């Protein structure tokens, strides 16, 4: 196929055999968030470029080199969203729903776009589920965000494979003092820093902490520590968070080098990381951004949130084989009808069953075929039972009920009794 008729590199189709696992993941998250009282918000996929520059920060990887930016036909610079927080903040401000200190606990799901080098766990269109909470400034809500992800890992069966890393970036004042100390220290080692870090030292010095360069990392071992520069407010907040995680029994490690790739964070930052996915180990990341709303033109409004990468988490479920049986089976019952009269009767019967069992996954064989070929299809569908309607069954107003997975002999069930019989045989997910 010519290249222009293929999908864009790093932008994937999610095929029918993969969607059940996606829906299992998204459905589990959605139910959990309902339970914790979060409400869904949906934002557009395209925003003015300025929105992301202002919020994420001009000197970040995302804005410097990862955004899909283009001119609209009328000359406006637009960008495919690289993340959700900026648009969410814009939306709450635009609609005034955080005004007067109103608490909002929001979540969203959808595609994000970053021009990165595609590889396992890293794509150019990827999907996130994000949470944002506005107007709660205490460590209790930071803890709630972490507690609910901990529950999610438990429900998905991947708790043992993820680790929580925590840090505090302090208030902007304490971060400013730390930045000065860090710059002063690194400047004395300037010639030994890698090129990227030399550049960052001028533009965004905290990001030097994030370097993958081993020599720079060695120098950083003796660098001043953020923890020593935290003011009382930030320190208390961080202690409060840790106490709550201890109370629930969630293990964590403090990672003083955790700074995150976006400029808007303050106080708490955290990442859930795994060693099961190779280099792309962060499955969920976030933190507090108390200054962001104001920076975007709103009244001072505390905020905290995180985003998780769906591709990486689905990969984890596959890698750890945490795929529940009922999601890999997409058909419960497969109805085979032989002859025109049986096909009509089968259609009517299927609709009656669906009236009574709305969650049943009942597939009606579309198209004729021999007995043999229909059974083959029934079996291949993964169904637990086949229903058979042929001349004999039509004459007796019954349906043949044939277990396909070795659960006993074929029986005849009266049409009127079919739904009740199915209800006893099939545990519905
Ligand atoms: P990384 O360090 O892996 O580049 P990040 O710090 O850029 O991640 P965030 O912006 O915090 O990531 O996004 C939150 C989550 O979204 C990540 O933890 C990851 O699970 C997922 N994610 C980010 N970028 C990608 C991508 N290009 N492809 C797939 N998932 C991604
Ligand atoms: Mg990144």
Short mmCIF file of C-alpha atoms and ligand atoms in Angstrom, two decimals:
data_model
loop_
_atom_site.label_atom_id
_atom_site.label_comp_id
_atom_site.label_asym_id
_atom_site.label_seq_id
_atom_site.Cartn_x
_atom_site.Cartn_y
_atom_site.Cartn_z
CA UNK A 1 0.00 0.00 0.00
CA UNK A 2 1.33 3.46 -0.78
CA UNK A 3 2.58 5.24 2.30
CA UNK A 4 0.02 8.01 2.11
CA UNK A 5 -2.72 5.40 2.40
CA UNK A 6 -1.28 3.96 5.61
CA UNK A 7 -1.75 5.12 9.17
CA UNK A 8 0.65 7.81 10.35
CA UNK A 9 3.69 6.44 12.19
CA UNK A 10 3.01 6.30 15.92
CA UNK A 11 -0.76 6.59 15.47
CA UNK A 12 -2.38 3.22 15.95
CA UNK A 13 -5.59 1.49 15.08
CA UNK A 14 -7.00 -0.34 18.04
CA UNK A 15 -8.30 -3.51 16.48
CA UNK A 16 -11.44 -5.47 17.38
CA UNK A 17 -9.41 -8.09 19.23
CA UNK A 18 -7.85 -5.37 21.41
CA UNK A 19 -10.91 -3.28 22.20
CA UNK A 20 -12.36 -5.65 24.83
CA UNK A 21 -9.30 -5.08 27.00
CA UNK A 22 -9.46 -1.31 26.45
CA UNK A 23 -13.11 -1.31 27.42
CA UNK A 24 -12.38 -3.44 30.47
CA UNK A 25 -9.74 -0.93 31.56
CA UNK A 26 -11.78 2.18 30.78
CA UNK A 27 -14.92 0.67 32.29
CA UNK A 28 -13.12 -0.24 35.52
CA UNK A 29 -11.73 3.29 35.83
CA UNK A 30 -15.08 4.92 35.03
CA UNK A 31 -16.90 2.87 37.67
CA UNK A 32 -14.25 3.59 40.27
CA UNK A 33 -14.36 7.33 39.56
CA UNK A 34 -18.16 7.28 39.88
CA UNK A 35 -17.69 5.64 43.27
CA UNK A 36 -15.30 8.37 44.42
CA UNK A 37 -17.58 11.16 43.20
CA UNK A 38 -15.67 12.38 40.14
CA UNK A 39 -17.57 13.82 37.19
CA UNK A 40 -16.59 13.49 33.57
CA UNK A 41 -15.74 16.49 31.40
CA UNK A 42 -15.07 16.41 27.66
CA UNK A 43 -12.88 19.03 26.03
CA UNK A 44 -12.06 19.59 22.35
CA UNK A 45 -8.98 17.93 20.92
CA UNK A 46 -7.69 21.15 19.34
CA UNK A 47 -6.95 24.39 21.21
CA UNK A 48 -5.10 27.62 20.53
CA UNK A 49 -1.35 26.99 20.62
CA UNK A 50 -0.94 29.80 23.12
CA UNK A 51 -2.90 27.83 25.73
CA UNK A 52 -0.28 25.10 25.87
CA UNK A 53 2.67 27.46 25.72
CA UNK A 54 1.31 29.44 28.64
CA UNK A 55 0.42 26.48 30.84
CA UNK A 56 2.94 23.74 30.09
CA UNK A 57 5.82 26.21 29.74
CA UNK A 58 7.84 27.41 26.74
CA UNK A 59 10.99 25.58 27.78
CA UNK A 60 9.65 22.07 28.15
CA UNK A 61 10.11 19.06 25.88
CA UNK A 62 6.44 19.12 25.00
CA UNK A 63 6.30 22.72 23.81
CA UNK A 64 9.81 22.85 22.37
CA UNK A 65 9.64 19.76 20.24
CA UNK A 66 6.58 17.55 20.64
CA UNK A 67 3.49 19.53 19.67
CA UNK A 68 1.47 19.11 16.49
CA UNK A 69 0.94 22.76 15.65
CA UNK A 70 -0.58 24.16 12.47
CA UNK A 71 -2.21 27.27 11.11
CA UNK A 72 -5.97 27.20 10.74
CA UNK A 73 -7.34 28.47 7.42
CA UNK A 74 -7.89 31.86 8.97
CA UNK A 75 -4.33 32.07 10.26
CA UNK A 76 -4.84 31.11 13.93
CA UNK A 77 -2.13 28.88 15.34
CA UNK A 78 -3.79 25.73 16.67
CA UNK A 79 -2.37 22.64 18.38
CA UNK A 80 -3.56 19.06 18.83
CA UNK A 81 -3.66 18.73 22.60
CA UNK A 82 -0.52 17.10 24.02
CA UNK A 83 -2.17 16.69 27.47
CA UNK A 84 -5.44 17.44 29.20
CA UNK A 85 -4.79 19.73 32.14
CA UNK A 86 -4.40 22.94 30.14
CA UNK A 87 -7.68 22.44 28.29
CA UNK A 88 -9.45 21.42 31.48
CA UNK A 89 -8.31 24.57 33.26
CA UNK A 90 -9.39 26.65 30.28
CA UNK A 91 -12.80 24.97 30.29
CA UNK A 92 -13.51 25.45 34.00
CA UNK A 93 -12.44 29.09 33.76
CA UNK A 94 -14.44 29.74 30.63
CA UNK A 95 -17.59 28.31 32.22
CA UNK A 96 -16.98 29.78 35.64
CA UNK A 97 -17.47 26.43 37.37
CA UNK A 98 -14.64 26.87 39.84
CA UNK A 99 -15.66 30.42 40.77
CA UNK A 100 -16.32 31.32 44.42
CA UNK A 101 -14.26 28.40 45.61
CA UNK A 102 -16.53 25.75 44.09
CA UNK A 103 -14.95 22.35 44.36
CA UNK A 104 -14.74 20.41 41.11
CA UNK A 105 -13.55 16.83 40.90
CA UNK A 106 -13.27 16.08 37.21
CA UNK A 107 -12.01 13.38 34.88
CA UNK A 108 -11.60 12.98 31.16
CA UNK A 109 -10.44 10.36 28.70
CA UNK A 110 -9.21 10.71 25.17
CA UNK A 111 -6.40 10.94 22.67
CA UNK A 112 -3.34 13.15 23.16
CA UNK A 113 -0.74 13.98 20.51
CA UNK A 114 3.02 14.33 20.84
CA UNK A 115 5.62 14.12 18.11
CA UNK A 116 7.97 11.68 19.84
CA UNK A 117 10.00 8.77 18.55
CA UNK A 118 7.52 5.89 18.38
CA UNK A 119 8.51 2.76 20.30
CA UNK A 120 6.91 0.29 22.68
CA UNK A 121 4.78 2.29 25.11
CA UNK A 122 5.45 5.59 23.32
CA UNK A 123 3.29 6.77 20.47
CA UNK A 124 2.37 9.97 18.66
CA UNK A 125 -1.32 9.56 19.28
CA UNK A 126 -1.84 7.98 22.68
CA UNK A 127 -4.66 7.97 25.18
CA UNK A 128 -4.91 9.22 28.70
CA UNK A 129 -7.41 9.17 31.49
CA UNK A 130 -6.86 12.30 33.55
CA UNK A 131 -8.24 13.65 36.81
CA UNK A 132 -8.24 17.28 37.95
CA UNK A 133 -9.46 18.59 41.29
CA UNK A 134 -10.00 22.31 41.88
CA UNK A 135 -10.35 24.32 45.08
CA UNK A 136 -9.09 21.74 47.54
CA UNK A 137 -5.66 22.62 48.88
CA UNK A 138 -5.00 20.02 51.56
CA UNK A 139 -2.86 16.90 51.42
CA UNK A 140 -6.01 14.82 51.94
CA UNK A 141 -7.03 15.28 48.33
CA UNK A 142 -3.51 14.55 47.05
CA UNK A 143 -3.81 11.36 49.08
CA UNK A 144 -7.25 10.56 47.65
CA UNK A 145 -5.87 10.69 44.12
CA UNK A 146 -3.16 8.24 45.05
CA UNK A 147 -5.48 6.02 47.09
CA UNK A 148 -7.91 5.63 44.24
CA UNK A 149 -5.16 4.68 41.79
CA UNK A 150 -3.92 2.15 44.35
CA UNK A 151 -7.40 0.66 44.42
CA UNK A 152 -7.44 0.64 40.62
CA UNK A 153 -4.16 -1.29 40.45
CA UNK A 154 -5.67 -3.75 42.92
CA UNK A 155 -8.82 -4.25 40.88
CA UNK A 156 -6.80 -4.69 37.70
CA UNK A 157 -4.46 -7.18 39.32
CA UNK A 158 -1.26 -5.18 38.75
CA UNK A 159 -0.62 -3.76 42.20
CA UNK A 160 2.52 -5.80 42.78
CA UNK A 161 4.05 -4.54 39.56
CA UNK A 162 3.88 -0.78 40.22
CA UNK A 163 5.79 1.44 42.60
CA UNK A 164 4.91 4.93 43.82
CA UNK A 165 7.52 7.67 43.67
CA UNK A 166 6.88 10.93 45.47
CA UNK A 167 8.50 14.31 45.77
CA UNK A 168 7.59 17.82 46.80
CA UNK A 169 8.57 20.78 44.64
CA UNK A 170 7.48 23.25 47.30
CA UNK A 171 5.75 26.57 46.79
CA UNK A 172 6.98 28.82 44.02
CA UNK A 173 8.96 30.84 46.62
CA UNK A 174 10.80 27.84 48.02
CA UNK A 175 11.30 26.48 44.52
CA UNK A 176 12.79 29.82 43.50
CA UNK A 177 15.32 29.68 46.36
CA UNK A 178 16.16 26.10 45.50
CA UNK A 179 16.56 26.97 41.82
CA UNK A 180 19.14 29.62 42.75
CA UNK A 181 21.09 27.18 44.87
CA UNK A 182 20.98 24.53 42.17
CA UNK A 183 22.13 26.95 39.47
CA UNK A 184 24.97 28.15 41.68
CA UNK A 185 26.08 24.56 42.29
CA UNK A 186 25.78 23.39 38.69
CA UNK A 187 27.54 26.49 37.37
CA UNK A 188 30.68 25.39 39.19
CA UNK A 189 30.53 22.13 37.17
CA UNK A 190 29.41 23.65 33.92
CA UNK A 191 32.05 22.09 31.66
CA UNK A 192 31.23 18.59 32.93
CA UNK A 193 27.51 18.78 32.21
CA UNK A 194 26.06 17.24 29.07
CA UNK A 195 25.00 19.64 26.34
CA UNK A 196 21.28 19.41 27.02
CA UNK A 197 21.81 20.09 30.71
CA UNK A 198 24.02 23.10 29.96
CA UNK A 199 21.19 24.52 27.91
CA UNK A 200 18.58 23.67 30.53
CA UNK A 201 20.66 25.27 33.24
CA UNK A 202 19.88 28.58 31.56
CA UNK A 203 16.30 27.91 30.52
CA UNK A 204 14.79 25.50 33.03
CA UNK A 205 17.36 24.42 35.61
CA UNK A 206 15.13 22.03 37.59
CA UNK A 207 14.86 19.85 34.50
CA UNK A 208 18.59 19.10 34.79
CA UNK A 209 17.60 16.83 37.70
CA UNK A 210 15.69 14.77 35.17
CA UNK A 211 18.74 14.05 32.99
CA UNK A 212 19.43 10.55 31.68
CA UNK A 213 23.15 11.38 31.23
CA UNK A 214 25.24 9.29 33.63
CA UNK A 215 28.04 11.88 34.10
CA UNK A 216 25.58 14.63 34.88
CA UNK A 217 23.76 12.27 37.23
CA UNK A 218 27.03 11.65 39.07
CA UNK A 219 27.51 15.39 39.55
CA UNK A 220 23.94 15.72 40.78
CA UNK A 221 24.65 13.30 43.61
CA UNK A 222 26.24 16.18 45.53
CA UNK A 223 23.79 18.85 44.43
CA UNK A 224 21.62 20.71 46.95
CA UNK A 225 18.40 18.84 47.78
CA UNK A 226 14.97 20.32 47.30
CA UNK A 227 13.89 18.86 50.63
CA UNK A 228 16.27 21.24 52.41
CA UNK A 229 14.64 24.25 50.78
CA UNK A 230 11.00 23.45 51.44
CA UNK A 231 9.20 26.11 53.47
CA UNK A 232 7.08 25.07 56.46
CA UNK A 233 3.85 25.09 54.49
CA UNK A 234 5.20 22.72 51.83
CA UNK A 235 6.89 20.52 54.41
CA UNK A 236 3.68 20.17 56.43
CA UNK A 237 1.71 19.42 53.29
CA UNK A 238 4.17 16.70 52.31
CA UNK A 239 4.17 15.20 55.81
CA UNK A 240 0.38 15.21 55.74
CA UNK A 241 0.35 13.32 52.48
CA UNK A 242 2.84 10.73 53.69
CA UNK A 243 0.89 10.20 56.92
CA UNK A 244 -2.26 9.45 54.93
CA UNK A 245 -0.50 7.02 52.61
CA UNK A 246 0.96 5.30 55.69
CA UNK A 247 -2.52 5.11 57.23
CA UNK A 248 -3.88 3.27 54.18
CA UNK A 249 -0.72 1.19 53.90
CA UNK A 250 0.42 2.36 50.49
CA UNK A 251 4.18 1.95 50.04
CA UNK A 252 6.15 4.76 48.39
CA UNK A 253 9.68 5.91 47.83
CA UNK A 254 10.77 9.52 47.95
CA UNK A 255 12.57 10.43 44.75
CA UNK A 256 14.23 13.83 45.23
CA UNK A 257 14.95 14.03 41.51
CA UNK A 258 11.34 13.70 40.45
CA UNK A 259 10.52 17.05 38.84
CA UNK A 260 8.08 16.15 36.01
CA UNK A 261 8.23 17.52 32.50
CA UNK A 262 5.73 20.33 32.85
CA UNK A 263 6.33 23.67 34.47
CA UNK A 264 3.10 24.10 36.35
CA UNK A 265 3.65 21.76 39.27
CA UNK A 266 4.08 22.86 42.90
CA UNK A 267 4.28 20.91 46.16
CA UNK A 268 3.29 17.28 45.53
CA UNK A 269 4.48 15.44 42.44
CA UNK A 270 4.19 11.70 41.98
CA UNK A 271 4.63 8.92 39.47
CA UNK A 272 3.55 5.29 39.41
CA UNK A 273 6.32 3.37 37.69
CA UNK A 274 6.80 -0.23 36.61
CA UNK A 275 9.75 -2.29 35.48
CA UNK A 276 7.53 -4.50 33.31
CA UNK A 277 7.48 -2.27 30.23
CA UNK A 278 11.12 -1.58 29.54
CA UNK A 279 12.14 2.05 29.16
CA UNK A 280 8.60 3.45 29.14
CA UNK A 281 8.05 2.78 32.83
CA UNK A 282 5.74 5.56 33.99
CA UNK A 283 2.11 4.52 33.81
CA UNK A 284 0.54 7.36 35.79
CA UNK A 285 1.91 10.75 36.76
CA UNK A 286 0.73 13.98 38.26
CA UNK A 287 0.88 16.48 41.03
CA UNK A 288 -0.33 19.72 42.47
CA UNK A 289 -0.51 22.92 40.43
CA UNK A 290 -1.70 25.65 42.79
CA UNK A 291 -0.44 28.51 40.61
CA UNK A 292 -1.73 27.37 37.24
CA UNK A 293 -5.28 28.73 37.23
CA UNK A 294 -4.07 32.18 38.20
CA UNK A 295 -1.33 32.00 35.59
CA UNK A 296 -4.07 31.28 33.06
CA UNK A 297 -5.98 34.39 34.02
CA UNK A 298 -8.25 33.06 36.77
CA UNK A 299 -8.49 33.82 40.50
CA UNK A 300 -6.03 31.90 42.68
CA UNK A 301 -7.41 28.36 42.68
CA UNK A 302 -5.60 25.34 44.05
CA UNK A 303 -5.48 22.36 41.72
CA UNK A 304 -4.14 18.83 41.71
CA UNK A 305 -4.37 16.06 39.16
CA UNK A 306 -2.77 13.24 37.27
CA UNK A 307 -2.94 11.40 33.98
CA UNK A 308 -2.43 7.76 33.18
CA UNK A 309 -1.41 6.35 29.85
CA UNK A 310 -3.95 3.81 28.64
CA UNK A 311 -1.62 2.10 26.13
CA UNK A 312 0.97 1.45 28.82
CA UNK A 313 -1.60 0.10 31.27
CA UNK A 314 -3.22 -2.13 28.67
CA UNK A 315 0.26 -3.40 27.79
CA UNK A 316 0.77 -4.18 31.46
CA UNK A 317 -2.47 -6.14 31.66
CA UNK A 318 -1.32 -8.14 28.64
CA UNK A 319 2.21 -8.62 29.95
CA UNK A 320 1.00 -9.76 33.36
CA UNK A 321 -1.84 -11.74 31.77
CA UNK A 322 -4.45 -9.96 33.83
CA UNK A 323 -7.23 -10.45 31.30
CA UNK A 324 -10.49 -11.70 32.83
CA UNK A 325 -12.03 -14.67 31.00
CA UNK A 326 -15.38 -12.98 30.41
CA UNK A 327 -13.82 -10.11 28.46
CA UNK A 328 -12.04 -12.35 25.99
CA UNK A 329 -15.37 -14.05 25.26
CA UNK A 330 -17.51 -11.67 23.25
CA UNK A 331 -20.42 -13.98 22.47
CA UNK A 332 -22.46 -15.94 25.02
CA UNK A 333 -24.94 -17.59 22.72
CA UNK A 334 -24.97 -18.20 18.97
CA UNK A 335 -28.23 -18.89 17.18
CA UNK A 336 -28.18 -21.00 14.03
CA UNK A 337 -31.30 -21.17 11.90
CA UNK A 338 -31.82 -23.46 8.94
CA UNK A 339 -34.34 -22.50 6.27
CA UNK A 340 -36.36 -19.39 5.64
CA UNK A 341 -39.15 -20.04 8.15
CA UNK A 342 -36.62 -20.85 10.85
CA UNK A 343 -34.70 -17.67 10.12
CA UNK A 344 -37.82 -15.56 10.66
CA UNK A 345 -38.75 -17.46 13.81
CA UNK A 346 -35.16 -17.16 15.03
CA UNK A 347 -35.15 -13.41 14.58
CA UNK A 348 -38.38 -13.05 16.56
CA UNK A 349 -37.16 -15.45 19.24
CA UNK A 350 -33.85 -13.60 19.59
CA UNK A 351 -35.67 -10.32 20.09
CA UNK A 352 -37.87 -11.87 22.80
CA UNK A 353 -34.81 -13.17 24.60
CA UNK A 354 -33.12 -9.76 24.32
CA UNK A 355 -36.21 -8.12 25.85
CA UNK A 356 -35.75 -10.27 28.93
CA UNK A 357 -31.95 -10.48 29.09
CA UNK A 358 -30.61 -7.09 28.02
CA UNK A 359 -27.02 -7.98 28.94
CA UNK A 360 -26.90 -11.24 27.06
CA UNK A 361 -24.46 -11.34 24.16
CA UNK A 362 -26.55 -13.16 21.62
CA UNK A 363 -25.32 -13.45 18.08
CA UNK A 364 -27.71 -14.48 15.35
CA UNK A 365 -26.12 -16.29 12.48
CA UNK A 366 -26.30 -14.02 9.49
CA UNK A 367 -26.44 -15.88 6.19
CA UNK A 368 -27.29 -19.42 5.35
CA UNK A 369 -24.95 -22.39 5.32
CA UNK A 370 -24.83 -26.08 6.00
CA UNK A 371 -25.21 -27.45 9.54
CA UNK A 372 -21.50 -28.10 9.61
CA UNK A 373 -20.43 -24.64 8.53
CA UNK A 374 -22.85 -22.96 10.94
CA UNK A 375 -21.58 -24.99 13.89
CA UNK A 376 -18.05 -24.13 12.93
CA UNK A 377 -18.94 -20.44 13.08
CA UNK A 378 -20.76 -20.90 16.37
CA UNK A 379 -17.74 -22.60 17.85
CA UNK A 380 -15.31 -20.05 16.47
CA UNK A 381 -17.36 -17.20 17.92
CA UNK A 382 -16.33 -18.35 21.38
CA UNK A 383 -19.97 -18.76 22.44
CA UNK A 384 -20.79 -21.04 25.34
CA UNK A 385 -23.97 -22.37 23.73
CA UNK A 386 -25.46 -22.75 20.29
CA UNK A 387 -29.19 -22.48 19.72
CA UNK A 388 -30.49 -24.55 16.82
CA UNK A 389 -33.63 -23.96 14.82
CA UNK A 390 -34.26 -26.49 12.03
CA UNK A 391 -37.36 -28.15 10.62
CA UNK A 392 -37.85 -30.47 13.63
CA UNK A 393 -37.52 -27.68 16.15
CA UNK A 394 -39.89 -25.48 14.15
CA UNK A 395 -42.51 -28.22 14.12
CA UNK A 396 -42.31 -28.59 17.92
CA UNK A 397 -41.81 -24.89 18.74
CA UNK A 398 -38.60 -25.68 20.58
CA UNK A 399 -34.99 -24.74 20.12
CA UNK A 400 -32.02 -27.06 20.31
CA UNK A 401 -29.74 -25.96 23.14
CA UNK A 402 -26.23 -27.24 22.50
CA UNK A 403 -23.37 -26.67 24.94
CA UNK A 404 -20.22 -25.89 22.98
CA UNK A 405 -17.65 -26.14 25.73
CA UNK A 406 -18.25 -29.66 26.92
CA UNK A 407 -20.96 -28.79 29.48
CA UNK A 408 -23.29 -31.73 28.75
CA UNK A 409 -25.71 -33.01 26.10
CA UNK A 410 -27.94 -31.11 23.71
CA UNK A 411 -31.49 -30.46 25.03
CA UNK A 412 -34.73 -29.15 23.60
CA UNK A 413 -36.10 -26.00 25.21
CA UNK A 414 -39.55 -24.56 24.54
CA UNK A 415 -39.45 -21.10 22.99
CA UNK A 416 -41.34 -19.63 25.94
CA UNK A 417 -38.85 -21.06 28.40
CA UNK A 418 -35.68 -20.07 26.56
CA UNK A 419 -34.89 -16.78 28.27
CA UNK A 420 -35.37 -18.26 31.74
CA UNK A 421 -33.19 -21.22 30.84
CA UNK A 422 -30.39 -18.98 29.50
CA UNK A 423 -30.54 -16.89 32.64
CA UNK A 424 -29.72 -19.95 34.74
CA UNK A 425 -26.87 -21.05 32.47
CA UNK A 426 -24.97 -17.85 31.86
CA UNK A 427 -23.33 -15.68 34.46
CA UNK A 428 -23.45 -12.24 32.97
CA UNK A 429 -20.56 -9.83 33.28
P1 LIG B 1 7.49 10.16 29.76
O1 LIG B 1 8.46 10.54 30.81
O2 LIG B 1 7.29 8.69 29.62
O3 LIG B 1 7.71 10.87 28.46
P2 LIG B 1 5.68 12.24 30.51
O4 LIG B 1 6.24 12.73 31.77
O5 LIG B 1 5.95 12.98 29.25
O6 LIG B 1 6.08 10.70 30.28
P3 LIG B 1 2.99 12.92 31.19
O7 LIG B 1 2.94 14.11 30.34
O8 LIG B 1 3.06 13.08 32.63
O9 LIG B 1 4.15 11.95 30.67
O10 LIG B 1 1.76 11.96 30.82
C1 LIG B 1 1.21 11.06 31.76
C2 LIG B 1 1.24 9.65 31.25
O11 LIG B 1 0.83 9.57 29.90
C3 LIG B 1 2.61 9.02 31.24
O12 LIG B 1 2.93 8.56 32.49
C4 LIG B 1 2.43 7.91 30.26
O13 LIG B 1 1.79 6.80 30.87
C5 LIG B 1 1.51 8.51 29.25
N1 LIG B 1 2.27 9.01 28.10
C6 LIG B 1 2.94 10.17 27.97
N2 LIG B 1 3.49 10.30 26.75
C7 LIG B 1 3.14 9.17 26.07
C8 LIG B 1 3.39 8.70 24.74
N3 LIG B 1 4.08 9.41 23.86
N4 LIG B 1 2.89 7.49 24.39
C9 LIG B 1 2.17 6.75 25.26
N5 LIG B 1 1.91 7.14 26.52
C10 LIG B 1 2.38 8.34 26.93
MG1 LIG B 2 7.33 12.74 27.67
#
